[in-house]
């Protein structure tokens, strides 16, 4: 062969190698299932040499001998699926660290013994060459090829092409393992996140139920306050939302509505249920309940920090004549004013030992009369607006008005008059 012919032959081989590598790259990165891609990779390697028989094994570490080889793709013979061979550590370590292909006849004793131990496969493949698949120092698999189709020897260009294809395939395998690990980690994280979300919901519901149960226990202390905490919570949350208060204040109001009277738990029942004629000492004991509520609630870590203070000031009045601190309007937050209004409205519209429940009209007229001295104008206006909208839309079963006594007559014009009297 002339030098010119030799050069031309080399260029042809080079072009062929490049296109074989291109095919291999396509096979590795295709959208096919992993196993299908592995078969394409083996076909690509075999076709580029070409050889008639070959197998691709994937390595995984494991006991008892240090690892396993799983037959992932096979061509030129049939062995049935799912074959795994033990792959002892000393055999794996006998392969060249460089990632170069190993002709079987030059195999070190550990590898040669191994090939003999599994003749059924390696003799079946007429194993001529072994190409380890390594990524850096990691052993990922092995390609075993039979003799060349032409019957000729594996030349240096064949071995170099095989080495490059082996390195190329190992990178593809490594990427696949990374992706699989990432997906598994993602799945695991997704499961954990769903579990945490479930736990959070359960905890939130348990917390809400506990608060409600506590509210019911507080109400039960006094037969005339049955359902009080539930109603105060509904009124105050509706008013706060209508006034555009931030959600954390609405949340604090909701909790405080259930717990504001917790201090009553330590007040003697004879005083609490006395129909009339409390003496000064008894009055003082009753009037201390917001303070006791505050002290009890201050020991609890609520998700909103204002709950104890809201309980403390739910009987304050804007003119400073309330209790326990005699705070004036400017010292009270909007949420405190809302709670005070909701609490008073429910007290007025509930039966008491000394009088039946007031009608909505009477209670609201009284509240409007006390705006400035006792109740906040804006909160009162918001509450009237809520009730008016409800009255205009017909009284819903689960609305505020449905459970209250009415004085007869149309409620909506009455409410409009009250609202306009506020301005
Ligand atoms: Fe109270």
mmCIF file of C-alpha atoms and ligand atoms in Angstrom:
data_model
loop_
_atom_site.group_PDB
_atom_site.id
_atom_site.type_symbol
_atom_site.label_atom_id
_atom_site.label_comp_id
_atom_site.label_asym_id
_atom_site.label_seq_id
_atom_site.Cartn_x
_atom_site.Cartn_y
_atom_site.Cartn_z
ATOM 1 C CA UNK A 1 0.000 0.000 0.000
ATOM 2 C CA UNK A 2 1.442 3.357 -1.027
ATOM 3 C CA UNK A 3 1.746 6.121 1.583
ATOM 4 C CA UNK A 4 -1.033 7.973 -0.227
ATOM 5 C CA UNK A 5 -3.296 4.897 -0.024
ATOM 6 C CA UNK A 6 -2.364 4.490 3.659
ATOM 7 C CA UNK A 7 -3.301 8.152 4.347
ATOM 8 C CA UNK A 8 -6.562 7.755 2.474
ATOM 9 C CA UNK A 9 -7.371 4.564 4.436
ATOM 10 C CA UNK A 10 -6.576 6.339 7.736
ATOM 11 C CA UNK A 11 -8.872 9.238 6.863
ATOM 12 C CA UNK A 12 -11.674 6.791 5.980
ATOM 13 C CA UNK A 13 -11.211 4.994 9.293
ATOM 14 C CA UNK A 14 -11.183 8.303 11.118
ATOM 15 C CA UNK A 15 -14.412 9.396 9.397
ATOM 16 C CA UNK A 16 -15.985 6.041 10.218
ATOM 17 C CA UNK A 17 -14.888 6.361 13.863
ATOM 18 C CA UNK A 18 -16.383 9.842 14.103
ATOM 19 C CA UNK A 19 -19.696 8.720 12.655
ATOM 20 C CA UNK A 20 -19.682 5.629 14.946
ATOM 21 C CA UNK A 21 -19.155 7.930 17.947
ATOM 22 C CA UNK A 22 -21.938 10.172 16.708
ATOM 23 C CA UNK A 23 -24.258 7.156 16.519
ATOM 24 C CA UNK A 24 -23.218 6.157 20.009
ATOM 25 C CA UNK A 25 -23.895 9.671 21.336
ATOM 26 C CA UNK A 26 -27.365 9.569 19.780
ATOM 27 C CA UNK A 27 -28.059 6.168 21.326
ATOM 28 C CA UNK A 28 -26.923 7.346 24.755
ATOM 29 C CA UNK A 29 -28.940 10.528 24.784
ATOM 30 C CA UNK A 30 -32.132 9.247 23.148
ATOM 31 C CA UNK A 31 -35.499 9.368 24.870
ATOM 32 C CA UNK A 32 -35.781 5.587 24.830
ATOM 33 C CA UNK A 33 -35.918 3.487 27.969
ATOM 34 C CA UNK A 34 -32.546 2.920 29.612
ATOM 35 C CA UNK A 35 -32.442 -0.779 28.665
ATOM 36 C CA UNK A 36 -33.254 0.037 25.035
ATOM 37 C CA UNK A 37 -30.480 2.626 24.988
ATOM 38 C CA UNK A 38 -28.009 0.094 26.366
ATOM 39 C CA UNK A 39 -28.871 -2.308 23.535
ATOM 40 C CA UNK A 40 -28.299 0.518 21.022
ATOM 41 C CA UNK A 41 -24.969 1.334 22.652
ATOM 42 C CA UNK A 42 -23.834 -2.300 22.375
ATOM 43 C CA UNK A 43 -25.017 -2.443 18.758
ATOM 44 C CA UNK A 44 -23.138 0.789 18.015
ATOM 45 C CA UNK A 45 -19.898 -0.535 19.463
ATOM 46 C CA UNK A 46 -20.235 -3.911 17.750
ATOM 47 C CA UNK A 47 -21.159 -2.376 14.406
ATOM 48 C CA UNK A 48 -18.183 -0.060 14.356
ATOM 49 C CA UNK A 49 -15.599 -2.851 14.574
ATOM 50 C CA UNK A 50 -17.596 -4.966 13.433
ATOM 51 C CA UNK A 51 -18.202 -8.061 15.587
ATOM 52 C CA UNK A 52 -21.032 -10.593 15.631
ATOM 53 C CA UNK A 53 -21.252 -11.353 19.340
ATOM 54 C CA UNK A 54 -21.101 -9.115 22.322
ATOM 55 C CA UNK A 55 -22.532 -8.412 25.715
ATOM 56 C CA UNK A 56 -22.852 -5.336 27.927
ATOM 57 C CA UNK A 57 -22.795 -5.827 31.700
ATOM 58 C CA UNK A 58 -23.642 -3.246 34.327
ATOM 59 C CA UNK A 59 -21.713 -3.328 37.550
ATOM 60 C CA UNK A 60 -23.166 -2.731 40.982
ATOM 61 C CA UNK A 61 -21.404 -3.028 44.296
ATOM 62 C CA UNK A 62 -22.820 -5.610 46.670
ATOM 63 C CA UNK A 63 -22.109 -8.489 48.965
ATOM 64 C CA UNK A 64 -20.903 -11.166 49.421
ATOM 65 C CA UNK A 65 -17.943 -10.761 47.059
ATOM 66 C CA UNK A 66 -17.855 -7.034 46.503
ATOM 67 C CA UNK A 67 -20.064 -6.685 43.417
ATOM 68 C CA UNK A 68 -22.244 -8.053 40.662
ATOM 69 C CA UNK A 69 -22.340 -7.897 36.887
ATOM 70 C CA UNK A 70 -25.798 -7.783 35.385
ATOM 71 C CA UNK A 71 -26.159 -8.681 31.742
ATOM 72 C CA UNK A 72 -27.995 -5.652 30.348
ATOM 73 C CA UNK A 73 -27.626 -6.239 26.584
ATOM 74 C CA UNK A 74 -26.599 -9.228 24.525
ATOM 75 C CA UNK A 75 -26.187 -9.868 20.802
ATOM 76 C CA UNK A 76 -25.189 -12.938 18.835
ATOM 77 C CA UNK A 77 -26.343 -15.471 21.427
ATOM 78 C CA UNK A 78 -29.353 -16.036 23.642
ATOM 79 C CA UNK A 79 -29.205 -16.484 27.380
ATOM 80 C CA UNK A 80 -32.531 -15.251 28.617
ATOM 81 C CA UNK A 81 -33.043 -12.049 30.569
ATOM 82 C CA UNK A 82 -31.968 -10.982 34.040
ATOM 83 C CA UNK A 83 -28.655 -12.803 34.338
ATOM 84 C CA UNK A 84 -26.375 -11.568 37.141
ATOM 85 C CA UNK A 85 -22.891 -12.837 37.938
ATOM 86 C CA UNK A 86 -20.916 -12.305 41.117
ATOM 87 C CA UNK A 87 -18.001 -10.027 40.284
ATOM 88 C CA UNK A 88 -15.370 -10.285 42.992
ATOM 89 C CA UNK A 89 -13.373 -7.242 43.992
ATOM 90 C CA UNK A 90 -10.015 -8.789 42.976
ATOM 91 C CA UNK A 91 -11.269 -9.406 39.407
ATOM 92 C CA UNK A 92 -12.522 -5.833 39.125
ATOM 93 C CA UNK A 93 -9.223 -4.482 40.411
ATOM 94 C CA UNK A 94 -7.267 -6.627 37.915
ATOM 95 C CA UNK A 95 -8.598 -4.550 34.996
ATOM 96 C CA UNK A 96 -6.294 -1.751 33.799
ATOM 97 C CA UNK A 97 -7.032 1.511 35.631
ATOM 98 C CA UNK A 98 -6.543 3.421 32.376
ATOM 99 C CA UNK A 99 -9.856 2.211 30.964
ATOM 100 C CA UNK A 100 -8.021 0.604 28.018
ATOM 101 C CA UNK A 101 -9.552 -2.511 26.437
ATOM 102 C CA UNK A 102 -8.151 -5.819 27.629
ATOM 103 C CA UNK A 103 -7.570 -8.573 25.034
ATOM 104 C CA UNK A 104 -8.678 -11.803 26.697
ATOM 105 C CA UNK A 105 -5.536 -13.655 25.804
ATOM 106 C CA UNK A 106 -3.506 -11.029 27.695
ATOM 107 C CA UNK A 107 -5.850 -11.070 30.686
ATOM 108 C CA UNK A 108 -4.217 -11.190 34.118
ATOM 109 C CA UNK A 109 -4.774 -14.505 35.978
ATOM 110 C CA UNK A 110 -7.718 -13.224 38.097
ATOM 111 C CA UNK A 111 -9.611 -12.170 34.942
ATOM 112 C CA UNK A 112 -8.673 -15.301 32.984
ATOM 113 C CA UNK A 113 -9.904 -17.497 35.880
ATOM 114 C CA UNK A 114 -13.106 -15.495 35.999
ATOM 115 C CA UNK A 115 -13.747 -16.029 32.273
ATOM 116 C CA UNK A 116 -13.227 -19.728 32.766
ATOM 117 C CA UNK A 117 -15.609 -19.782 35.749
ATOM 118 C CA UNK A 118 -18.437 -18.500 33.559
ATOM 119 C CA UNK A 119 -17.696 -20.314 30.336
ATOM 120 C CA UNK A 120 -21.368 -20.570 29.509
ATOM 121 C CA UNK A 121 -21.365 -16.862 28.803
ATOM 122 C CA UNK A 122 -17.826 -15.972 27.865
ATOM 123 C CA UNK A 123 -17.231 -19.060 25.708
ATOM 124 C CA UNK A 124 -20.644 -18.494 24.183
ATOM 125 C CA UNK A 125 -19.576 -14.985 23.237
ATOM 126 C CA UNK A 126 -16.164 -16.306 22.117
ATOM 127 C CA UNK A 127 -14.812 -13.534 24.339
ATOM 128 C CA UNK A 128 -11.884 -11.872 22.577
ATOM 129 C CA UNK A 129 -11.767 -8.492 24.191
ATOM 130 C CA UNK A 130 -13.056 -6.853 27.378
ATOM 131 C CA UNK A 131 -13.752 -3.150 27.521
ATOM 132 C CA UNK A 132 -14.253 -1.852 31.071
ATOM 133 C CA UNK A 133 -16.642 1.074 31.389
ATOM 134 C CA UNK A 134 -15.074 3.475 33.857
ATOM 135 C CA UNK A 135 -15.929 7.006 34.837
ATOM 136 C CA UNK A 136 -12.931 8.457 36.654
ATOM 137 C CA UNK A 137 -12.139 5.766 39.243
ATOM 138 C CA UNK A 138 -15.608 4.320 39.244
ATOM 139 C CA UNK A 139 -16.151 0.933 37.626
ATOM 140 C CA UNK A 140 -19.582 1.054 35.947
ATOM 141 C CA UNK A 141 -19.663 -1.940 33.659
ATOM 142 C CA UNK A 142 -18.016 -4.148 31.113
ATOM 143 C CA UNK A 143 -18.402 -4.763 27.385
ATOM 144 C CA UNK A 144 -17.312 -8.178 26.214
ATOM 145 C CA UNK A 145 -16.813 -8.629 22.469
ATOM 146 C CA UNK A 146 -16.302 -11.730 20.385
ATOM 147 C CA UNK A 147 -13.858 -11.957 17.473
ATOM 148 C CA UNK A 148 -13.976 -9.523 14.612
ATOM 149 C CA UNK A 149 -16.407 -10.432 11.892
ATOM 150 C CA UNK A 150 -13.568 -10.342 9.353
ATOM 151 C CA UNK A 151 -11.644 -12.932 11.359
ATOM 152 C CA UNK A 152 -8.725 -10.489 11.631
ATOM 153 C CA UNK A 153 -6.984 -9.333 14.764
ATOM 154 C CA UNK A 154 -8.060 -6.254 16.739
ATOM 155 C CA UNK A 155 -5.631 -3.609 15.488
ATOM 156 C CA UNK A 156 -4.372 -0.554 17.415
ATOM 157 C CA UNK A 157 -6.996 1.680 15.725
ATOM 158 C CA UNK A 158 -9.752 -0.776 16.756
ATOM 159 C CA UNK A 159 -8.507 -0.759 20.333
ATOM 160 C CA UNK A 160 -8.257 3.041 20.364
ATOM 161 C CA UNK A 161 -11.787 3.383 18.930
ATOM 162 C CA UNK A 162 -13.042 0.871 21.503
ATOM 163 C CA UNK A 163 -11.313 2.763 24.329
ATOM 164 C CA UNK A 164 -12.950 6.034 23.242
ATOM 165 C CA UNK A 165 -16.353 4.376 22.839
ATOM 166 C CA UNK A 166 -15.934 2.774 26.253
ATOM 167 C CA UNK A 167 -15.120 6.141 27.851
ATOM 168 C CA UNK A 168 -18.025 7.743 26.000
ATOM 169 C CA UNK A 169 -20.475 5.048 27.127
ATOM 170 C CA UNK A 170 -19.228 5.294 30.715
ATOM 171 C CA UNK A 171 -20.013 9.022 30.775
ATOM 172 C CA UNK A 172 -23.512 8.254 29.482
ATOM 173 C CA UNK A 173 -23.978 5.588 32.153
ATOM 174 C CA UNK A 174 -22.716 7.891 34.865
ATOM 175 C CA UNK A 175 -25.141 10.620 33.758
ATOM 176 C CA UNK A 176 -27.962 8.112 33.795
ATOM 177 C CA UNK A 177 -27.105 7.083 37.372
ATOM 178 C CA UNK A 178 -26.936 10.744 38.410
ATOM 179 C CA UNK A 179 -30.348 11.358 36.874
ATOM 180 C CA UNK A 180 -31.803 8.269 38.534
ATOM 181 C CA UNK A 181 -30.371 9.311 41.900
ATOM 182 C CA UNK A 182 -31.727 12.816 41.397
ATOM 183 C CA UNK A 183 -35.176 11.507 40.512
ATOM 184 C CA UNK A 184 -35.129 9.174 43.512
ATOM 185 C CA UNK A 185 -34.002 12.040 45.746
ATOM 186 C CA UNK A 186 -36.726 14.234 44.245
ATOM 187 C CA UNK A 187 -39.331 11.530 44.781
ATOM 188 C CA UNK A 188 -38.146 11.143 48.334
ATOM 189 C CA UNK A 189 -38.274 14.907 48.892
ATOM 190 C CA UNK A 190 -41.720 15.104 47.301
ATOM 191 C CA UNK A 191 -42.950 12.319 49.596
ATOM 192 C CA UNK A 192 -41.449 14.044 52.627
ATOM 193 C CA UNK A 193 -42.996 17.380 51.624
ATOM 194 C CA UNK A 194 -46.444 15.763 51.182
ATOM 195 C CA UNK A 195 -46.054 14.019 54.538
ATOM 196 C CA UNK A 196 -45.043 17.277 56.221
ATOM 197 C CA UNK A 197 -47.970 19.113 54.643
ATOM 198 C CA UNK A 198 -50.305 16.411 55.957
ATOM 199 C CA UNK A 199 -48.765 16.627 59.410
ATOM 200 C CA UNK A 200 -49.077 20.416 59.383
ATOM 201 C CA UNK A 201 -52.748 20.171 58.422
ATOM 202 C CA UNK A 202 -53.375 17.573 61.140
ATOM 203 C CA UNK A 203 -51.569 19.708 63.707
ATOM 204 C CA UNK A 204 -53.415 22.854 62.628
ATOM 205 C CA UNK A 205 -56.752 21.049 62.870
ATOM 206 C CA UNK A 206 -55.818 19.533 66.214
ATOM 207 C CA UNK A 207 -54.763 22.965 67.466
ATOM 208 C CA UNK A 208 -58.005 24.551 66.246
ATOM 209 C CA UNK A 209 -60.074 21.779 67.830
ATOM 210 C CA UNK A 210 -58.181 22.178 71.115
ATOM 211 C CA UNK A 211 -58.796 25.917 71.167
ATOM 212 C CA UNK A 212 -62.482 25.375 70.378
ATOM 213 C CA UNK A 213 -62.763 22.746 73.091
ATOM 214 C CA UNK A 214 -61.160 25.146 75.538
ATOM 215 C CA UNK A 215 -63.610 27.864 74.488
ATOM 216 C CA UNK A 216 -66.498 25.472 75.057
ATOM 217 C CA UNK A 217 -65.117 24.578 78.492
ATOM 218 C CA UNK A 218 -64.921 28.283 79.375
ATOM 219 C CA UNK A 219 -68.486 28.891 78.158
ATOM 220 C CA UNK A 220 -69.727 25.856 80.121
ATOM 221 C CA UNK A 221 -68.694 27.493 83.362
ATOM 222 C CA UNK A 222 -71.642 29.841 83.005
ATOM 223 C CA UNK A 223 -74.877 28.321 81.592
ATOM 224 C CA UNK A 224 -75.791 31.721 80.104
ATOM 225 C CA UNK A 225 -72.668 31.911 77.949
ATOM 226 C CA UNK A 226 -73.148 28.673 75.991
ATOM 227 C CA UNK A 227 -71.752 29.174 72.469
ATOM 228 C CA UNK A 228 -70.419 32.627 73.394
ATOM 229 C CA UNK A 229 -66.819 32.040 72.267
ATOM 230 C CA UNK A 230 -67.889 30.580 68.925
ATOM 231 C CA UNK A 231 -70.150 33.542 68.174
ATOM 232 C CA UNK A 232 -67.608 36.143 69.322
ATOM 233 C CA UNK A 233 -65.058 34.486 67.021
ATOM 234 C CA UNK A 234 -67.471 34.677 64.064
ATOM 235 C CA UNK A 235 -68.346 38.329 64.701
ATOM 236 C CA UNK A 236 -64.815 39.555 65.349
ATOM 237 C CA UNK A 237 -63.290 37.712 62.388
ATOM 238 C CA UNK A 238 -66.028 39.038 60.068
ATOM 239 C CA UNK A 239 -65.520 42.624 61.315
ATOM 240 C CA UNK A 240 -61.722 42.392 61.116
ATOM 241 C CA UNK A 241 -61.837 41.042 57.549
ATOM 242 C CA UNK A 242 -64.335 43.691 56.512
ATOM 243 C CA UNK A 243 -62.015 46.375 57.916
ATOM 244 C CA UNK A 244 -59.085 44.905 55.970
ATOM 245 C CA UNK A 245 -57.016 43.949 59.010
ATOM 246 C CA UNK A 246 -53.906 41.864 58.208
ATOM 247 C CA UNK A 247 -54.387 38.071 58.378
ATOM 248 C CA UNK A 248 -52.145 37.683 61.439
ATOM 249 C CA UNK A 249 -54.393 40.090 63.363
ATOM 250 C CA UNK A 250 -57.461 38.213 62.154
ATOM 251 C CA UNK A 251 -55.846 34.961 63.346
ATOM 252 C CA UNK A 252 -55.012 36.484 66.729
ATOM 253 C CA UNK A 253 -58.580 37.786 67.066
ATOM 254 C CA UNK A 254 -59.996 34.372 66.259
ATOM 255 C CA UNK A 255 -57.913 32.718 68.990
ATOM 256 C CA UNK A 256 -58.555 35.493 71.502
ATOM 257 C CA UNK A 257 -62.298 35.244 70.855
ATOM 258 C CA UNK A 258 -62.231 31.635 72.033
ATOM 259 C CA UNK A 259 -59.959 32.255 74.991
ATOM 260 C CA UNK A 260 -60.626 35.804 76.230
ATOM 261 C CA UNK A 261 -62.740 34.647 79.182
ATOM 262 C CA UNK A 262 -60.416 31.825 80.259
ATOM 263 C CA UNK A 263 -59.826 33.800 83.469
ATOM 264 C CA UNK A 264 -63.443 33.046 84.422
ATOM 265 C CA UNK A 265 -62.380 29.454 85.064
ATOM 266 C CA UNK A 266 -60.915 30.561 88.382
ATOM 267 C CA UNK A 267 -63.905 32.701 89.374
ATOM 268 C CA UNK A 268 -66.273 31.031 91.820
ATOM 269 C CA UNK A 269 -69.458 29.769 90.167
ATOM 270 C CA UNK A 270 -71.709 31.362 92.825
ATOM 271 C CA UNK A 271 -70.394 34.780 91.803
ATOM 272 C CA UNK A 272 -70.415 34.059 88.093
ATOM 273 C CA UNK A 273 -74.020 32.837 88.039
ATOM 274 C CA UNK A 274 -75.418 35.314 90.550
ATOM 275 C CA UNK A 275 -78.467 36.879 88.900
ATOM 276 C CA UNK A 276 -78.127 40.338 90.387
ATOM 277 C CA UNK A 277 -76.739 42.418 93.218
ATOM 278 C CA UNK A 278 -73.037 41.723 93.126
ATOM 279 C CA UNK A 279 -71.333 43.474 96.013
ATOM 280 C CA UNK A 280 -68.163 45.501 95.482
ATOM 281 C CA UNK A 281 -65.880 42.595 96.407
ATOM 282 C CA UNK A 282 -67.654 40.206 94.037
ATOM 283 C CA UNK A 283 -67.617 42.828 91.286
ATOM 284 C CA UNK A 284 -63.865 43.204 91.787
ATOM 285 C CA UNK A 285 -63.360 39.448 91.515
ATOM 286 C CA UNK A 286 -65.361 39.315 88.270
ATOM 287 C CA UNK A 287 -63.543 42.327 86.880
ATOM 288 C CA UNK A 288 -60.202 40.623 87.399
ATOM 289 C CA UNK A 289 -61.007 37.865 84.869
ATOM 290 C CA UNK A 290 -59.375 39.653 81.865
ATOM 291 C CA UNK A 291 -56.190 40.017 83.898
ATOM 292 C CA UNK A 292 -56.232 36.328 84.852
ATOM 293 C CA UNK A 293 -56.926 35.446 81.203
ATOM 294 C CA UNK A 294 -53.867 37.497 80.272
ATOM 295 C CA UNK A 295 -51.698 35.768 82.862
ATOM 296 C CA UNK A 296 -52.807 32.308 81.765
ATOM 297 C CA UNK A 297 -52.451 33.039 78.060
ATOM 298 C CA UNK A 298 -49.060 34.727 78.474
ATOM 299 C CA UNK A 299 -47.618 31.305 79.291
ATOM 300 C CA UNK A 300 -48.706 29.852 75.961
ATOM 301 C CA UNK A 301 -46.714 30.232 72.762
ATOM 302 C CA UNK A 302 -49.349 31.254 70.213
ATOM 303 C CA UNK A 303 -48.650 31.660 66.510
ATOM 304 C CA UNK A 304 -49.765 35.313 66.986
ATOM 305 C CA UNK A 305 -48.245 37.351 69.778
ATOM 306 C CA UNK A 306 -51.237 39.639 70.530
ATOM 307 C CA UNK A 307 -53.607 36.960 71.901
ATOM 308 C CA UNK A 308 -52.891 37.530 75.646
ATOM 309 C CA UNK A 309 -53.187 41.331 75.296
ATOM 310 C CA UNK A 310 -56.432 41.052 73.326
ATOM 311 C CA UNK A 311 -57.878 38.967 76.176
ATOM 312 C CA UNK A 312 -56.610 41.458 78.757
ATOM 313 C CA UNK A 313 -58.314 44.430 77.135
ATOM 314 C CA UNK A 314 -61.626 43.003 75.929
ATOM 315 C CA UNK A 315 -63.556 44.955 78.599
ATOM 316 C CA UNK A 316 -61.790 48.304 78.098
ATOM 317 C CA UNK A 317 -63.800 51.314 76.890
ATOM 318 C CA UNK A 318 -62.667 54.134 74.639
ATOM 319 C CA UNK A 319 -63.274 56.720 77.380
ATOM 320 C CA UNK A 320 -61.081 54.819 79.842
ATOM 321 C CA UNK A 321 -63.960 53.661 82.063
ATOM 322 C CA UNK A 322 -63.421 49.963 81.310
ATOM 323 C CA UNK A 323 -61.341 47.404 83.150
ATOM 324 C CA UNK A 324 -58.850 46.080 84.177
ATOM 325 C CA UNK A 325 -56.435 48.879 83.111
ATOM 326 C CA UNK A 326 -58.786 51.734 82.237
ATOM 327 C CA UNK A 327 -57.048 52.126 78.880
ATOM 328 C CA UNK A 328 -58.328 54.848 76.568
ATOM 329 C CA UNK A 329 -59.101 54.571 72.865
ATOM 330 C CA UNK A 330 -55.709 55.813 71.695
ATOM 331 C CA UNK A 331 -53.989 53.068 73.717
ATOM 332 C CA UNK A 332 -56.115 50.291 72.273
ATOM 333 C CA UNK A 333 -55.410 48.552 68.973
ATOM 334 C CA UNK A 334 -58.086 48.146 66.320
ATOM 335 C CA UNK A 335 -58.192 44.399 67.034
ATOM 336 C CA UNK A 336 -58.860 45.101 70.738
ATOM 337 C CA UNK A 337 -61.716 47.423 69.804
ATOM 338 C CA UNK A 338 -63.160 44.787 67.466
ATOM 339 C CA UNK A 339 -63.060 42.100 70.153
ATOM 340 C CA UNK A 340 -64.651 44.403 72.716
ATOM 341 C CA UNK A 341 -67.481 45.178 70.267
ATOM 342 C CA UNK A 342 -68.050 41.533 69.301
ATOM 343 C CA UNK A 343 -68.017 40.437 72.953
ATOM 344 C CA UNK A 344 -70.454 43.147 74.053
ATOM 345 C CA UNK A 345 -72.823 42.507 71.141
ATOM 346 C CA UNK A 346 -73.004 38.814 71.984
ATOM 347 C CA UNK A 347 -73.546 39.575 75.683
ATOM 348 C CA UNK A 348 -76.434 41.891 74.743
ATOM 349 C CA UNK A 349 -78.069 39.435 72.349
ATOM 350 C CA UNK A 350 -77.794 36.456 74.740
ATOM 351 C CA UNK A 351 -80.141 35.608 77.606
ATOM 352 C CA UNK A 352 -78.792 36.718 80.976
ATOM 353 C CA UNK A 353 -79.910 35.579 84.445
ATOM 354 C CA UNK A 354 -81.580 38.956 84.963
ATOM 355 C CA UNK A 355 -83.029 39.623 81.449
ATOM 356 C CA UNK A 356 -83.850 37.874 78.189
ATOM 357 C CA UNK A 357 -81.703 38.445 75.087
ATOM 358 C CA UNK A 358 -82.046 41.879 73.507
ATOM 359 C CA UNK A 359 -83.250 42.053 69.919
ATOM 360 C CA UNK A 360 -80.691 42.851 67.211
ATOM 361 C CA UNK A 361 -82.255 46.272 66.787
ATOM 362 C CA UNK A 362 -82.079 47.161 70.495
ATOM 363 C CA UNK A 363 -78.518 45.871 70.843
ATOM 364 C CA UNK A 364 -77.270 47.724 67.768
ATOM 365 C CA UNK A 365 -79.041 50.956 68.750
ATOM 366 C CA UNK A 366 -77.370 50.695 72.152
ATOM 367 C CA UNK A 367 -73.970 50.086 70.552
ATOM 368 C CA UNK A 368 -74.362 53.072 68.242
ATOM 369 C CA UNK A 369 -75.409 55.191 71.230
ATOM 370 C CA UNK A 370 -72.175 54.168 72.982
ATOM 371 C CA UNK A 371 -69.895 54.866 70.010
ATOM 372 C CA UNK A 372 -67.189 57.278 71.096
ATOM 373 C CA UNK A 373 -67.454 56.418 74.817
ATOM 374 C CA UNK A 374 -67.258 52.649 74.561
ATOM 375 C CA UNK A 375 -67.148 51.359 70.989
ATOM 376 C CA UNK A 376 -65.017 52.211 68.004
ATOM 377 C CA UNK A 377 -66.854 54.043 65.213
ATOM 378 C CA UNK A 378 -65.086 52.307 62.368
ATOM 379 C CA UNK A 379 -65.543 48.821 63.836
ATOM 380 C CA UNK A 380 -69.208 49.539 64.529
ATOM 381 C CA UNK A 381 -69.704 50.824 60.969
ATOM 382 C CA UNK A 382 -68.052 47.685 59.596
ATOM 383 C CA UNK A 383 -70.308 45.467 61.710
ATOM 384 C CA UNK A 384 -73.459 47.324 60.646
ATOM 385 C CA UNK A 385 -72.351 46.990 57.016
ATOM 386 C CA UNK A 386 -71.914 43.220 57.414
ATOM 387 C CA UNK A 387 -75.376 42.851 58.958
ATOM 388 C CA UNK A 388 -76.973 45.127 56.359
ATOM 389 C CA UNK A 389 -75.485 43.173 53.465
ATOM 390 C CA UNK A 390 -76.745 39.993 55.083
ATOM 391 C CA UNK A 391 -80.225 41.483 55.596
ATOM 392 C CA UNK A 392 -80.346 42.737 52.001
ATOM 393 C CA UNK A 393 -79.366 39.339 50.658
ATOM 394 C CA UNK A 394 -82.011 37.563 52.706
ATOM 395 C CA UNK A 395 -81.073 35.997 56.010
ATOM 396 C CA UNK A 396 -78.921 32.966 55.355
ATOM 397 C CA UNK A 397 -79.220 29.932 57.628
ATOM 398 C CA UNK A 398 -75.577 30.145 58.594
ATOM 399 C CA UNK A 399 -75.485 33.953 58.768
ATOM 400 C CA UNK A 400 -75.175 36.096 61.874
ATOM 401 C CA UNK A 401 -78.765 37.340 61.898
ATOM 402 C CA UNK A 402 -80.436 33.947 61.632
ATOM 403 C CA UNK A 403 -79.694 33.011 65.253
ATOM 404 C CA UNK A 404 -80.641 36.371 66.804
ATOM 405 C CA UNK A 405 -83.918 37.785 68.124
ATOM 406 C CA UNK A 406 -85.519 40.391 65.876
ATOM 407 C CA UNK A 407 -87.822 43.211 66.799
ATOM 408 C CA UNK A 408 -90.030 42.828 63.711
ATOM 409 C CA UNK A 409 -90.086 45.182 60.753
ATOM 410 C CA UNK A 410 -87.589 45.503 57.983
ATOM 411 C CA UNK A 411 -84.045 45.292 59.199
ATOM 412 C CA UNK A 412 -82.255 46.753 56.192
ATOM 413 C CA UNK A 413 -83.673 50.343 56.396
ATOM 414 C CA UNK A 414 -83.075 50.306 60.141
ATOM 415 C CA UNK A 415 -79.446 49.369 59.596
ATOM 416 C CA UNK A 416 -79.012 52.009 56.900
ATOM 417 C CA UNK A 417 -80.335 54.626 59.359
ATOM 418 C CA UNK A 418 -77.940 53.438 62.045
ATOM 419 C CA UNK A 419 -75.006 53.497 59.629
ATOM 420 C CA UNK A 420 -75.779 57.041 58.519
ATOM 421 C CA UNK A 421 -76.118 58.159 62.157
ATOM 422 C CA UNK A 422 -72.493 57.196 62.662
ATOM 423 C CA UNK A 423 -71.228 59.864 60.254
HETATM 424 FE FE1 LIG B 1 -65.194 38.863 79.521
#
